[in-house]
JSON list of N, CA and C in Angstrom, two decimals:
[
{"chain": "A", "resi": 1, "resn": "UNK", "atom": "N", "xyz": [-13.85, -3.21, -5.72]},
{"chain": "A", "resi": 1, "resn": "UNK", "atom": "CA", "xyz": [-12.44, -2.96, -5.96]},
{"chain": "A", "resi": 1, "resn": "UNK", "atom": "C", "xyz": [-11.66, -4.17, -5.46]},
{"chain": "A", "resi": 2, "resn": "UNK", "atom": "N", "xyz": [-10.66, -4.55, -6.57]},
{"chain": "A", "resi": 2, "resn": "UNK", "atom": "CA", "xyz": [-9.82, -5.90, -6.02]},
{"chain": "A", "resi": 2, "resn": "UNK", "atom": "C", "xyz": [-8.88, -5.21, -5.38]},
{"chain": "A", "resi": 3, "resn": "UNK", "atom": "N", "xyz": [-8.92, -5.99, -4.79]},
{"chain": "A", "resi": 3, "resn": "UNK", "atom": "CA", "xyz": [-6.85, -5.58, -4.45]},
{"chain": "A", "resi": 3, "resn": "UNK", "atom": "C", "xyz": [-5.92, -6.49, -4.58]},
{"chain": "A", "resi": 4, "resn": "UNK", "atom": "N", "xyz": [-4.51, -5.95, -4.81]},
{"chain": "A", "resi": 4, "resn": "UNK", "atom": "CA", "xyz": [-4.04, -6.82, -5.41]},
{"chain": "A", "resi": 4, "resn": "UNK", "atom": "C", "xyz": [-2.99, -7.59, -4.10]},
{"chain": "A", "resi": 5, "resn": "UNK", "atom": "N", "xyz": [-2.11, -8.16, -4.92]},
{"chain": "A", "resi": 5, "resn": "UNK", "atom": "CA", "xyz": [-1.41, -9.61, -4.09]},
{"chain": "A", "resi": 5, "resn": "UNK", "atom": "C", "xyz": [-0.19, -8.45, -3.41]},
{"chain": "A", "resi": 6, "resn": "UNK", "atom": "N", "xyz": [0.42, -7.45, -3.87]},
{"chain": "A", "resi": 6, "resn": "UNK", "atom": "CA", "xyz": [1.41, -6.77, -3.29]},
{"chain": "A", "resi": 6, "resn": "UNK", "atom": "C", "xyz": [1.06, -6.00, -2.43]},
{"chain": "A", "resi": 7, "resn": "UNK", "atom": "N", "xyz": [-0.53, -5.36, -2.31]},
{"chain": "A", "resi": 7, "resn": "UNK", "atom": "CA", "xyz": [-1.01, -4.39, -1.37]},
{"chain": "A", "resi": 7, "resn": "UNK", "atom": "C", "xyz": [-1.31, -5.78, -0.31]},
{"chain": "A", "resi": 8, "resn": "UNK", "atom": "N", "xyz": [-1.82, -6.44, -0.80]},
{"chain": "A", "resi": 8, "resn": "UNK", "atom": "CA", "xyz": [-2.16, -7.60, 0.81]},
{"chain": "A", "resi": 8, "resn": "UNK", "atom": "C", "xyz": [-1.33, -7.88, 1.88]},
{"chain": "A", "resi": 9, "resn": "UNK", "atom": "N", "xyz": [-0.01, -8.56, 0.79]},
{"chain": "A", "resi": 9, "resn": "UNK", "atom": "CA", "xyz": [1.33, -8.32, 1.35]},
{"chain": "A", "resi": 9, "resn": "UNK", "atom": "C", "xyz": [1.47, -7.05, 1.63]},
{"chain": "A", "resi": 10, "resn": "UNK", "atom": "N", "xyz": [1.75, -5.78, 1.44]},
{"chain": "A", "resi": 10, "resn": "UNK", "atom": "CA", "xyz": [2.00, -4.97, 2.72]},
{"chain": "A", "resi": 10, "resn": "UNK", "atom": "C", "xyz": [1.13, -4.82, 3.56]},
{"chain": "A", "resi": 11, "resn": "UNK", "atom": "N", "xyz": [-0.37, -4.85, 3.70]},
{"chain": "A", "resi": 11, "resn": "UNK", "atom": "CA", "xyz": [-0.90, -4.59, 4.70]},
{"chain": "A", "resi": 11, "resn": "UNK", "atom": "C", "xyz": [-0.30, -5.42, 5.82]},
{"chain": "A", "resi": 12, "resn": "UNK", "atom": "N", "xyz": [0.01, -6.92, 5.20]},
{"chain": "A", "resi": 12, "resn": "UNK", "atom": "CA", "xyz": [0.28, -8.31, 6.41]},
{"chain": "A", "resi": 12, "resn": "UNK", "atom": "C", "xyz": [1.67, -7.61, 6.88]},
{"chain": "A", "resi": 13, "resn": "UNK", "atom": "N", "xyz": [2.06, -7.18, 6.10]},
{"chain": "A", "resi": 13, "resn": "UNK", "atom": "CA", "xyz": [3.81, -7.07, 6.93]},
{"chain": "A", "resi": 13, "resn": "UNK", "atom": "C", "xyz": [3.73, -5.51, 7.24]},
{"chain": "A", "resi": 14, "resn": "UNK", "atom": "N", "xyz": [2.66, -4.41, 7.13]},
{"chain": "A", "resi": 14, "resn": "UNK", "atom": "CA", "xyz": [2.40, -3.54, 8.13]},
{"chain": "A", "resi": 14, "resn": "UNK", "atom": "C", "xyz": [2.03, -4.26, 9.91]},
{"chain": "A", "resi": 15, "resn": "UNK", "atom": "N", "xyz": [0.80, -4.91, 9.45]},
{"chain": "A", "resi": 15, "resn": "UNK", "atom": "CA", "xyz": [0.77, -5.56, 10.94]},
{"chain": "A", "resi": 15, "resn": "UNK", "atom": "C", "xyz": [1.59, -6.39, 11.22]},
{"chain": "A", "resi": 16, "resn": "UNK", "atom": "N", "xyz": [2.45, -6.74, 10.51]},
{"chain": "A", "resi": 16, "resn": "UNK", "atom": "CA", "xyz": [3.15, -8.00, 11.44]},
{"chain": "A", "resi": 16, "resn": "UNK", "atom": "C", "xyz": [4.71, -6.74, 12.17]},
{"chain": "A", "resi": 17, "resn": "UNK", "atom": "N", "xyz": [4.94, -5.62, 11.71]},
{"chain": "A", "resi": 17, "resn": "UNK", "atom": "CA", "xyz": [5.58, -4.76, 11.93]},
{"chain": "A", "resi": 17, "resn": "UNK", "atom": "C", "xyz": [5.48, -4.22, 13.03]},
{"chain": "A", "resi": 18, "resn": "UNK", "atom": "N", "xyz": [3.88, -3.40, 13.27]},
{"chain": "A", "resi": 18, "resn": "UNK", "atom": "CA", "xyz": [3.22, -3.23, 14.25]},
{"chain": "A", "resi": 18, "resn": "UNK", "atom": "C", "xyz": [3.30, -4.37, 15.40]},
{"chain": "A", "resi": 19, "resn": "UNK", "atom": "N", "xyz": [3.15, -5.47, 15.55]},
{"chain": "A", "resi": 19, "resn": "UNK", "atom": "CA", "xyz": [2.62, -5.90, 16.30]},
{"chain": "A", "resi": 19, "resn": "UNK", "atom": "C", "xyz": [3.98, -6.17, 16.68]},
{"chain": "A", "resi": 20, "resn": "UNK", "atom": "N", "xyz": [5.38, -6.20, 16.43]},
{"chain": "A", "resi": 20, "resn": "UNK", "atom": "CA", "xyz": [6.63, -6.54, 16.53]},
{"chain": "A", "resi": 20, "resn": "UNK", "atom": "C", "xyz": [7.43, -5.22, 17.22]},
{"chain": "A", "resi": 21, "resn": "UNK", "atom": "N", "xyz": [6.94, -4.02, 17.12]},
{"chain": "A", "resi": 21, "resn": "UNK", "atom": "CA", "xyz": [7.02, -2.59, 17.70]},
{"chain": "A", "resi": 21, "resn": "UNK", "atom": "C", "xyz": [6.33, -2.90, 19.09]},
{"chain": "A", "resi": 22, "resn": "UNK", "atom": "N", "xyz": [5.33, -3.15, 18.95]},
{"chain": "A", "resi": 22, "resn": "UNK", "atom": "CA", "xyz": [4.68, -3.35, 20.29]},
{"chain": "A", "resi": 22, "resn": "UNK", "atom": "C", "xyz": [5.50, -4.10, 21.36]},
{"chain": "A", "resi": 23, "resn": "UNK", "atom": "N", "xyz": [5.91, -5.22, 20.86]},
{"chain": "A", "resi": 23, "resn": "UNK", "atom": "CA", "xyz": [6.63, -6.64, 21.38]},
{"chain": "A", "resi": 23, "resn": "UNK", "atom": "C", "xyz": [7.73, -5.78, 21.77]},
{"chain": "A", "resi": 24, "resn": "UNK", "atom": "N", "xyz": [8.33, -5.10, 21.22]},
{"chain": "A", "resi": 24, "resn": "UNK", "atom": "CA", "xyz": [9.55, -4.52, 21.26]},
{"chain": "A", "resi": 24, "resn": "UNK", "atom": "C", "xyz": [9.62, -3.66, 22.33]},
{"chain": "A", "resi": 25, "resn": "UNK", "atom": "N", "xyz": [8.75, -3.13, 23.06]},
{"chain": "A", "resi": 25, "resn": "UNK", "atom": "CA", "xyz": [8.72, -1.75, 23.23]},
{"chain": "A", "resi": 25, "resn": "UNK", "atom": "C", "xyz": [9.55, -1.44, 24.38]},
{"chain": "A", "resi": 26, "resn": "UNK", "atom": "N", "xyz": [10.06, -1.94, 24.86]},
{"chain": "A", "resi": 26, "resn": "UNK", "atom": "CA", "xyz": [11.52, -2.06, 25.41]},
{"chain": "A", "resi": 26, "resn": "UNK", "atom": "C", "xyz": [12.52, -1.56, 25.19]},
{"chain": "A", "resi": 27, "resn": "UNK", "atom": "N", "xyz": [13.22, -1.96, 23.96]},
{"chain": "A", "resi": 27, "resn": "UNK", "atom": "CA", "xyz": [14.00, -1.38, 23.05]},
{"chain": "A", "resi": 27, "resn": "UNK", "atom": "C", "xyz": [13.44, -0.34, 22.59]},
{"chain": "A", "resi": 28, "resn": "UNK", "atom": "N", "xyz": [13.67, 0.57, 22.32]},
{"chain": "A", "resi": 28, "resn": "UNK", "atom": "CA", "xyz": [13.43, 1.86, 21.63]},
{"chain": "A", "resi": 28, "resn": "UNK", "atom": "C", "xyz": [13.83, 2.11, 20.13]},
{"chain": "A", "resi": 29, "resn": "UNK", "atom": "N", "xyz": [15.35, 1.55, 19.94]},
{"chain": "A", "resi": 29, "resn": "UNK", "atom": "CA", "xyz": [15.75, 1.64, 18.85]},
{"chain": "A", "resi": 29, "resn": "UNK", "atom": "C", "xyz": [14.59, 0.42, 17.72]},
{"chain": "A", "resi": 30, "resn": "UNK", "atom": "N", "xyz": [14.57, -0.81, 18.68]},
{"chain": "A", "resi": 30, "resn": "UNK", "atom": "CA", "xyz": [13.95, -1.72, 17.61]},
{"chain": "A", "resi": 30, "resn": "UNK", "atom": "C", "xyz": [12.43, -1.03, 17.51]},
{"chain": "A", "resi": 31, "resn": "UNK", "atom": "N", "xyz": [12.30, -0.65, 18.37]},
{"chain": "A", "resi": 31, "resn": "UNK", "atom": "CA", "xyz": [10.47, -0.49, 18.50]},
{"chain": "A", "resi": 31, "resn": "UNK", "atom": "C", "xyz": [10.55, 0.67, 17.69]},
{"chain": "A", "resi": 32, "resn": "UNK", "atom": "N", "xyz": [11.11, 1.69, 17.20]},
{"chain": "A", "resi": 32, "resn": "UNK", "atom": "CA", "xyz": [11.24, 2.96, 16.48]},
{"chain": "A", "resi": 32, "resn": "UNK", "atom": "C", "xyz": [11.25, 2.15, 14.44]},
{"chain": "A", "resi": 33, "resn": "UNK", "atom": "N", "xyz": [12.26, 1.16, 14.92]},
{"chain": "A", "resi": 33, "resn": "UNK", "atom": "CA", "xyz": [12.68, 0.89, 13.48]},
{"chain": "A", "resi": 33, "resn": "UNK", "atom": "C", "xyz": [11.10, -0.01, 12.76]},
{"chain": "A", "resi": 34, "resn": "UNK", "atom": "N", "xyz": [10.59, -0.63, 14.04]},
{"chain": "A", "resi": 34, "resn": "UNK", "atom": "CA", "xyz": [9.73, -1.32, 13.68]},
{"chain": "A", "resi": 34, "resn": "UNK", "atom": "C", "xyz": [8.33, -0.83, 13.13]},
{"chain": "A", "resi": 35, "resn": "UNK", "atom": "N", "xyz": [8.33, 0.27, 14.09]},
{"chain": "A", "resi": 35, "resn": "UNK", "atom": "CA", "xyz": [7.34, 1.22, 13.63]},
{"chain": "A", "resi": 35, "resn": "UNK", "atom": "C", "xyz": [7.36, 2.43, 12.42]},
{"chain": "A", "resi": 36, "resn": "UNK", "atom": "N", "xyz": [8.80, 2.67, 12.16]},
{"chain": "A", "resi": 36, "resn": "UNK", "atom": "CA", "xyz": [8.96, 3.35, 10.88]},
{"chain": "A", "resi": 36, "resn": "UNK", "atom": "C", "xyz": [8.49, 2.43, 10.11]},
{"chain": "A", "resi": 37, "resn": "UNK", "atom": "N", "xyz": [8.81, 0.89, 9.85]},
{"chain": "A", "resi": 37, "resn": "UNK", "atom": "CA", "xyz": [8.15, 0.43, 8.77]},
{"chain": "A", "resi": 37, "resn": "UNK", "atom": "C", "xyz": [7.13, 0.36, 8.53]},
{"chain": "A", "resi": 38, "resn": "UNK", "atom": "N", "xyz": [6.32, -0.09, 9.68]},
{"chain": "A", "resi": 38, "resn": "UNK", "atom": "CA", "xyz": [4.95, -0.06, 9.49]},
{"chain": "A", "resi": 38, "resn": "UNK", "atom": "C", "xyz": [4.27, 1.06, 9.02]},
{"chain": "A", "resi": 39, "resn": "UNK", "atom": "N", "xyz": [4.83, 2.14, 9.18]},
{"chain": "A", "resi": 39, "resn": "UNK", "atom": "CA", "xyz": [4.04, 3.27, 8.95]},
{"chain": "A", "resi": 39, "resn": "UNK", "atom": "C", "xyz": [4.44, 3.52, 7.45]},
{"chain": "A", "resi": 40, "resn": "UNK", "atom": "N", "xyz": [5.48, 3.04, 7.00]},
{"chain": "A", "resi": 40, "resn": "UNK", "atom": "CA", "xyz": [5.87, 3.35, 5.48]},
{"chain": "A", "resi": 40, "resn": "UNK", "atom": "C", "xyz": [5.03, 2.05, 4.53]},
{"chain": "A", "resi": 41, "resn": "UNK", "atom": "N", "xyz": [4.79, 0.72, 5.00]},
{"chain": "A", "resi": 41, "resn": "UNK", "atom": "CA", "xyz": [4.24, 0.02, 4.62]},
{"chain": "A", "resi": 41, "resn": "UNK", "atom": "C", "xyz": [2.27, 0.45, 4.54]},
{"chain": "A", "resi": 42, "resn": "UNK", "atom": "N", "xyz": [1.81, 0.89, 5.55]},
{"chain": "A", "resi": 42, "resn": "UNK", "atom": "CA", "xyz": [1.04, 1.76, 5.67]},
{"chain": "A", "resi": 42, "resn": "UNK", "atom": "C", "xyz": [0.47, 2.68, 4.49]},
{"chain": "A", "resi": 43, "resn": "UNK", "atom": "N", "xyz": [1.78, 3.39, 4.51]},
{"chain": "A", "resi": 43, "resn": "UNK", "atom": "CA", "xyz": [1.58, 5.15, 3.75]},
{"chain": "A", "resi": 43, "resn": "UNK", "atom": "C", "xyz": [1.52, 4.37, 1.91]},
{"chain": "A", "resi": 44, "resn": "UNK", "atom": "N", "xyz": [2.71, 3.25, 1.91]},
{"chain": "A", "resi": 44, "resn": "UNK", "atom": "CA", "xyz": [2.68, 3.18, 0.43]},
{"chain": "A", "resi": 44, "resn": "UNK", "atom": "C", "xyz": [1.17, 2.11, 0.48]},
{"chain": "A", "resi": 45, "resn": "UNK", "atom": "N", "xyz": [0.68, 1.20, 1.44]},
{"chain": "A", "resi": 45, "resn": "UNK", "atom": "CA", "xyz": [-0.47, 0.89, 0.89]},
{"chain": "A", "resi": 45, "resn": "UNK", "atom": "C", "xyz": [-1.41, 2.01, 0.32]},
{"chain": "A", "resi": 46, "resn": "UNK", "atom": "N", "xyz": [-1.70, 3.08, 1.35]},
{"chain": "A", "resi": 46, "resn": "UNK", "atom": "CA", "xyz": [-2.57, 3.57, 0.63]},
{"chain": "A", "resi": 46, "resn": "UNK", "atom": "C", "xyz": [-2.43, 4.72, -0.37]},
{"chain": "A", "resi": 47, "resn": "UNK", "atom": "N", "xyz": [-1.02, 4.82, -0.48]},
{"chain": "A", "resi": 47, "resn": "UNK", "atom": "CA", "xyz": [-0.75, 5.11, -1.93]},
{"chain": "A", "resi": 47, "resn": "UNK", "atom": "C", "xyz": [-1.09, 4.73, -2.92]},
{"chain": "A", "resi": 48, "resn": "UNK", "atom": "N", "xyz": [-1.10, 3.60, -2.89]},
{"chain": "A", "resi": 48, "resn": "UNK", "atom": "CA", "xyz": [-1.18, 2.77, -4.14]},
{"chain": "A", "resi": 48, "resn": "UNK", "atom": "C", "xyz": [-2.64, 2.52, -4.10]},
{"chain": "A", "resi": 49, "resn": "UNK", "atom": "N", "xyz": [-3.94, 2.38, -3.21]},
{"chain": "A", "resi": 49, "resn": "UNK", "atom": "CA", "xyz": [-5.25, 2.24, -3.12]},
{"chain": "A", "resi": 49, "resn": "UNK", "atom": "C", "xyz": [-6.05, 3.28, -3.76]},
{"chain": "A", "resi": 50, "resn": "UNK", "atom": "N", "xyz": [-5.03, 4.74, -3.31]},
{"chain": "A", "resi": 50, "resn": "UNK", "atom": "CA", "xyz": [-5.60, 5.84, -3.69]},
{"chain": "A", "resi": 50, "resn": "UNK", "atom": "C", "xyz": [-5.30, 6.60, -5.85]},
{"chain": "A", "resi": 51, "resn": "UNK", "atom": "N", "xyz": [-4.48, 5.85, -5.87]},
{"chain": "A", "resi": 51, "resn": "UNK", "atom": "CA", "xyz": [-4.05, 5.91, -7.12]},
{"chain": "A", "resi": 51, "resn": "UNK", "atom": "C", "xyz": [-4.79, 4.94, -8.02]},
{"chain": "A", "resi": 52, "resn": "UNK", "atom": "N", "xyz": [-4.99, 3.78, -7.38]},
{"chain": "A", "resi": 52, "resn": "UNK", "atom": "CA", "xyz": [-5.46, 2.58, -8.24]},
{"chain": "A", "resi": 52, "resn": "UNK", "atom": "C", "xyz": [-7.12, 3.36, -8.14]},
{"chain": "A", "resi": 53, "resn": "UNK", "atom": "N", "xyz": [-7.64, 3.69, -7.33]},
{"chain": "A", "resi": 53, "resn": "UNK", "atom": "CA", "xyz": [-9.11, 4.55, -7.49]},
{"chain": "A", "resi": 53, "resn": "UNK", "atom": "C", "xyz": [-9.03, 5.70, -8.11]},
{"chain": "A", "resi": 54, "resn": "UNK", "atom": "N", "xyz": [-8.19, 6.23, -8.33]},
{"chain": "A", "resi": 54, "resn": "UNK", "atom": "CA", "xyz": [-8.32, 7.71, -9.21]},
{"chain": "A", "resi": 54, "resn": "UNK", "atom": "C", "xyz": [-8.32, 6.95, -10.84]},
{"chain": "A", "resi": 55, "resn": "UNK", "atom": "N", "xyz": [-7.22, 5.91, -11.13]},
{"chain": "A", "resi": 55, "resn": "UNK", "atom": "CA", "xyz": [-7.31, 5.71, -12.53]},
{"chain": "A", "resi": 55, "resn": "UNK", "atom": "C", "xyz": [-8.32, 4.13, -12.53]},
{"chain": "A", "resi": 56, "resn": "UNK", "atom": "N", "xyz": [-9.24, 4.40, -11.92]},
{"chain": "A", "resi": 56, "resn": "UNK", "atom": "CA", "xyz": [-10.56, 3.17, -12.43]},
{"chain": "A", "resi": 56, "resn": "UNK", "atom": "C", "xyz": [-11.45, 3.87, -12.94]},
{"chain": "A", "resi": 57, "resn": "UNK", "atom": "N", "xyz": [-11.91, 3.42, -13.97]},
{"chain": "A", "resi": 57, "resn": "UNK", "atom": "CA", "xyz": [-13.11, 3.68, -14.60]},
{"chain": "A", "resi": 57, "resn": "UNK", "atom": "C", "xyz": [-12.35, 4.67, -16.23]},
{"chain": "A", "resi": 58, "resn": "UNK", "atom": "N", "xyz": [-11.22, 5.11, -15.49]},
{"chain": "A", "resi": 58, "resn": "UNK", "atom": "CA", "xyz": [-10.79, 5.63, -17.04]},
{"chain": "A", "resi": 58, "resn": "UNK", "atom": "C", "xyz": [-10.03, 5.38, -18.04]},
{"chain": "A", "resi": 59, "resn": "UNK", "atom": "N", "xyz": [-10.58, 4.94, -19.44]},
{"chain": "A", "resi": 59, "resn": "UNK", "atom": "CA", "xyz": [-10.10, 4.44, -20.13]},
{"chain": "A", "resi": 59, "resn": "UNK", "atom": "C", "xyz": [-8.96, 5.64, -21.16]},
{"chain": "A", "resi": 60, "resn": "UNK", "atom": "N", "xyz": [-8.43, 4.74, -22.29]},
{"chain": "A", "resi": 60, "resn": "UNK", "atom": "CA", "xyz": [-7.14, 6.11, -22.66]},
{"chain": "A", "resi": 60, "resn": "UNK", "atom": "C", "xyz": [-8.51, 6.25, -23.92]},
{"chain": "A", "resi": 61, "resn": "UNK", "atom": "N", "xyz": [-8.13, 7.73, -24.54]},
{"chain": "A", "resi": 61, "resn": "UNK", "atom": "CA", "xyz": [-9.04, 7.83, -25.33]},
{"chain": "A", "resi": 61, "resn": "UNK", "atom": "C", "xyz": [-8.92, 7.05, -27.06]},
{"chain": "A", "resi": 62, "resn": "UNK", "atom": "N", "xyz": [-9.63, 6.86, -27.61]},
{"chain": "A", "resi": 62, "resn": "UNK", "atom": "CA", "xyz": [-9.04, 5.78, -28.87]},
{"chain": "A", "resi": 62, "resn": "UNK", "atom": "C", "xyz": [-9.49, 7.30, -30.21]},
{"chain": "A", "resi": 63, "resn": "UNK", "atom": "N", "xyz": [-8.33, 7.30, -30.89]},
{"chain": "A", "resi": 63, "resn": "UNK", "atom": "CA", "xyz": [-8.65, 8.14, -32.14]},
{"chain": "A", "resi": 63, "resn": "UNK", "atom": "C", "xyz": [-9.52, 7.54, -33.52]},
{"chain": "A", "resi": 64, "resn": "UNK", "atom": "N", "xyz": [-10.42, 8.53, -33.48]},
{"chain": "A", "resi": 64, "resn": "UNK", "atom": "CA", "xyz": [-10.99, 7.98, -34.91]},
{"chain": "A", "resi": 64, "resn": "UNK", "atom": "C", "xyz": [-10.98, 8.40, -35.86]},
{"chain": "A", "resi": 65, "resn": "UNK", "atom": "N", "xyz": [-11.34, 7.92, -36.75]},
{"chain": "A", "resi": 65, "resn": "UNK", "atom": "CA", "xyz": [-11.13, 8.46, -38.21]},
{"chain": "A", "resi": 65, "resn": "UNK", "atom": "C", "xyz": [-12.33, 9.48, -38.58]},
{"chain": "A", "resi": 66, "resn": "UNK", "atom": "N", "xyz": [-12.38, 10.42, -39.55]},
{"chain": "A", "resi": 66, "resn": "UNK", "atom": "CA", "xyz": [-13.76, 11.48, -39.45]},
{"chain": "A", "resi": 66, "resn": "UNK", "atom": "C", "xyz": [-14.19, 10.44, -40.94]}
]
């Protein structure tokens, strides 16, 4: 399974989110905001992982003539 250039990019800017929550953790407000993203960057990666595996392998059906 490839993956593509927009799921990479979110995984990188899930962790770079994460790791910026952490940094943060001081602040509450930033460390909250930082970590909502990550977790939405997260959720839509594997949205989109789990969707892109349900429609592999199936093609649309082609009509034929009898």
């Amino acid at each position: 399974m490839r993956l593509k250039i927009i799921q990479i990019v979110a995984a990188l800017a899930a962790a770079v989110a994460f790791l910026l929550a952490f940094m943060a953790a001081g602040v509450v407000f930033v460390s909250t905001l930082f970590m909502a993203a990550g977790l939405a960057a997260v959720a839509w990666l594997a949205w989109s992982l789990i969707r892109q595996v349900g429609t592999r392998g199936r093609k649309p059906a082609r009509l034929t003539r009898p």
